Amino acid sequence: MPQEDMNSEKGRALIEVGKVGIGKGDEYALDAYFNKEDYVIHLPYGDLGYPPLKAFFASMREALDEYNCTRHDLLVKGDLIAARTLMSGHFVRPLESTPYGTIPPNGASIKLELINFFRYDADGKLVE
């Protein structure tokens, strides 16, 4: 992974919003980073806009003690970033806001690893 991608302005901002906005629940950081009106995430069960994604982040923080969202292996090219994302924590409370209903806790440490492709609009806001 090119070190310059991790240290680019876009790379640093993506890492920070994962740590502070998603992981710690800083609503100002989240709202400032996302294009709230046009944002869409493409998932196997359908597309979601910003409000349901933000609710999912909040439910992860509620369900998982020591919740973290970290970014690794960034590749930056123009208005696109590819990244490996790791969400982790200790699953101790029910997980709400999932497409499968409420998932009961199992008390285990969990790691959710994702490969994400991010696209930014002309204003530098995350749009897809």
mmCIF file of C-alpha atoms in Angstrom:
data_model
loop_
_atom_site.group_PDB
_atom_site.id
_atom_site.type_symbol
_atom_site.label_atom_id
_atom_site.label_comp_id
_atom_site.label_asym_id
_atom_site.label_seq_id
_atom_site.Cartn_x
_atom_site.Cartn_y
_atom_site.Cartn_z
ATOM 1 C CA MET A 1 0.000 0.000 0.000
ATOM 2 C CA PRO A 2 1.422 3.380 -0.927
ATOM 3 C CA GLN A 3 2.124 5.360 2.245
ATOM 4 C CA GLU A 4 1.210 8.581 0.448
ATOM 5 C CA ASP A 5 -2.399 7.353 0.110
ATOM 6 C CA MET A 6 -2.694 6.909 3.890
ATOM 7 C CA ASN A 7 -1.196 10.388 4.373
ATOM 8 C CA SER A 8 -3.182 12.167 1.661
ATOM 9 C CA GLU A 9 -5.801 14.669 2.786
ATOM 10 C CA LYS A 10 -8.621 12.359 1.621
ATOM 11 C CA GLY A 11 -6.982 9.330 3.237
ATOM 12 C CA ARG A 12 -6.495 11.077 6.588
ATOM 13 C CA ALA A 13 -10.104 12.348 6.516
ATOM 14 C CA LEU A 14 -11.475 8.844 5.819
ATOM 15 C CA ILE A 15 -9.423 7.384 8.662
ATOM 16 C CA GLU A 16 -10.558 10.158 11.024
ATOM 17 C CA VAL A 17 -14.287 9.893 10.226
ATOM 18 C CA GLY A 18 -14.070 6.139 10.849
ATOM 19 C CA LYS A 19 -12.377 6.650 14.187
ATOM 20 C CA VAL A 20 -14.300 9.680 15.469
ATOM 21 C CA GLY A 21 -17.555 9.860 13.510
ATOM 22 C CA ILE A 22 -18.427 6.178 13.182
ATOM 23 C CA GLY A 23 -16.500 4.729 16.127
ATOM 24 C CA LYS A 24 -17.122 7.441 18.723
ATOM 25 C CA GLY A 25 -20.435 8.813 17.425
ATOM 26 C CA ASP A 26 -19.360 12.385 16.655
ATOM 27 C CA GLU A 27 -22.506 13.491 14.783
ATOM 28 C CA TYR A 28 -20.921 16.735 13.594
ATOM 29 C CA ALA A 29 -18.007 14.828 12.018
ATOM 30 C CA LEU A 30 -20.380 12.385 10.298
ATOM 31 C CA ASP A 31 -22.741 15.046 8.982
ATOM 32 C CA ALA A 32 -19.853 17.185 7.718
ATOM 33 C CA TYR A 33 -18.206 14.251 5.901
ATOM 34 C CA PHE A 34 -21.205 12.766 4.074
ATOM 35 C CA ASN A 35 -23.293 14.290 1.281
ATOM 36 C CA LYS A 36 -26.429 13.721 3.367
ATOM 37 C CA GLU A 37 -28.933 14.343 0.557
ATOM 38 C CA ASP A 38 -27.378 12.275 -2.246
ATOM 39 C CA TYR A 39 -25.399 9.598 -0.361
ATOM 40 C CA VAL A 40 -26.084 5.955 -1.248
ATOM 41 C CA ILE A 41 -24.454 2.730 -0.105
ATOM 42 C CA HIS A 42 -24.926 -0.345 -2.270
ATOM 43 C CA LEU A 43 -25.520 -3.516 -0.250
ATOM 44 C CA PRO A 44 -26.463 -7.078 -1.242
ATOM 45 C CA TYR A 45 -30.035 -6.533 0.011
ATOM 46 C CA GLY A 46 -30.475 -3.102 -1.632
ATOM 47 C CA ASP A 47 -29.329 0.495 -1.525
ATOM 48 C CA LEU A 48 -29.503 2.722 1.560
ATOM 49 C CA GLY A 49 -29.278 6.464 2.015
ATOM 50 C CA TYR A 50 -27.452 8.361 4.739
ATOM 51 C CA PRO A 51 -30.099 8.302 7.543
ATOM 52 C CA PRO A 52 -30.386 4.487 7.745
ATOM 53 C CA LEU A 53 -26.602 4.100 7.488
ATOM 54 C CA LYS A 54 -26.133 6.596 10.328
ATOM 55 C CA ALA A 55 -28.720 4.650 12.389
ATOM 56 C CA PHE A 56 -26.780 1.436 11.735
ATOM 57 C CA PHE A 57 -23.556 3.035 12.992
ATOM 58 C CA ALA A 58 -25.396 4.124 16.162
ATOM 59 C CA SER A 59 -26.785 0.612 16.695
ATOM 60 C CA MET A 60 -23.284 -0.851 16.336
ATOM 61 C CA ARG A 61 -21.971 1.547 18.993
ATOM 62 C CA GLU A 62 -24.886 0.595 21.260
ATOM 63 C CA ALA A 63 -24.478 -3.165 20.788
ATOM 64 C CA LEU A 64 -20.678 -3.383 20.976
ATOM 65 C CA ASP A 65 -18.493 -2.387 23.897
ATOM 66 C CA GLU A 66 -15.102 -1.052 22.817
ATOM 67 C CA TYR A 67 -16.469 -0.438 19.322
ATOM 68 C CA ASN A 68 -13.896 0.678 16.766
ATOM 69 C CA CYS A 69 -13.927 1.471 13.068
ATOM 70 C CA THR A 70 -10.468 1.545 11.510
ATOM 71 C CA ARG A 71 -9.284 1.920 7.911
ATOM 72 C CA HIS A 72 -6.333 0.115 6.387
ATOM 73 C CA ASP A 73 -4.682 -0.297 2.989
ATOM 74 C CA LEU A 74 -6.051 2.831 1.326
ATOM 75 C CA LEU A 75 -5.679 3.472 -2.391
ATOM 76 C CA VAL A 76 -6.604 7.000 -3.488
ATOM 77 C CA LYS A 77 -7.206 8.011 -7.100
ATOM 78 C CA GLY A 78 -9.018 11.263 -7.886
ATOM 79 C CA ASP A 79 -12.499 11.180 -6.362
ATOM 80 C CA LEU A 80 -12.231 7.476 -5.421
ATOM 81 C CA ILE A 81 -10.767 5.642 -2.428
ATOM 82 C CA ALA A 82 -10.518 1.891 -1.938
ATOM 83 C CA ALA A 83 -9.973 0.793 1.662
ATOM 84 C CA ARG A 84 -10.057 -2.197 3.951
ATOM 85 C CA THR A 85 -12.343 -1.354 6.881
ATOM 86 C CA LEU A 86 -12.381 -3.192 10.204
ATOM 87 C CA MET A 87 -15.279 -2.763 12.636
ATOM 88 C CA SER A 88 -14.776 -4.540 15.928
ATOM 89 C CA GLY A 89 -15.966 -4.739 19.509
ATOM 90 C CA HIS A 90 -17.414 -6.960 22.207
ATOM 91 C CA PHE A 91 -21.022 -7.960 21.327
ATOM 92 C CA VAL A 92 -22.891 -7.492 24.635
ATOM 93 C CA ARG A 93 -26.262 -5.870 23.744
ATOM 94 C CA PRO A 94 -28.838 -6.534 20.986
ATOM 95 C CA LEU A 95 -27.967 -5.184 17.545
ATOM 96 C CA GLU A 96 -30.886 -3.177 16.140
ATOM 97 C CA SER A 97 -31.383 -1.563 12.707
ATOM 98 C CA THR A 98 -30.327 -4.546 10.622
ATOM 99 C CA PRO A 99 -32.133 -5.866 7.539
ATOM 100 C CA TYR A 100 -32.538 -9.152 9.432
ATOM 101 C CA GLY A 101 -34.245 -7.669 12.486
ATOM 102 C CA THR A 102 -32.693 -7.579 15.935
ATOM 103 C CA ILE A 103 -29.665 -9.804 16.478
ATOM 104 C CA PRO A 104 -29.222 -10.982 20.087
ATOM 105 C CA PRO A 105 -25.788 -10.594 21.691
ATOM 106 C CA ASN A 106 -23.519 -13.587 22.120
ATOM 107 C CA GLY A 107 -20.903 -12.018 24.417
ATOM 108 C CA ALA A 108 -18.093 -12.637 21.922
ATOM 109 C CA SER A 109 -15.548 -10.300 20.419
ATOM 110 C CA ILE A 110 -16.385 -9.717 16.777
ATOM 111 C CA LYS A 111 -14.582 -8.373 13.729
ATOM 112 C CA LEU A 112 -16.387 -7.268 10.613
ATOM 113 C CA GLU A 113 -13.918 -6.811 7.755
ATOM 114 C CA LEU A 114 -15.027 -4.983 4.626
ATOM 115 C CA ILE A 115 -13.495 -3.887 1.355
ATOM 116 C CA ASN A 116 -15.016 -0.487 0.553
ATOM 117 C CA PHE A 117 -14.962 1.681 -2.533
ATOM 118 C CA PHE A 118 -15.785 5.302 -1.752
ATOM 119 C CA ARG A 119 -16.721 8.037 -4.243
ATOM 120 C CA TYR A 120 -16.722 11.764 -3.478
ATOM 121 C CA ASP A 121 -18.683 14.609 -5.063
ATOM 122 C CA ALA A 122 -17.201 17.846 -6.452
ATOM 123 C CA ASP A 123 -17.349 19.397 -2.949
ATOM 124 C CA GLY A 124 -15.302 16.550 -1.444
ATOM 125 C CA LYS A 125 -18.269 14.993 0.407
ATOM 126 C CA LEU A 126 -18.748 11.228 0.466
ATOM 127 C CA VAL A 127 -21.570 10.446 -1.960
ATOM 128 C CA GLU A 128 -21.299 6.710 -2.629
#
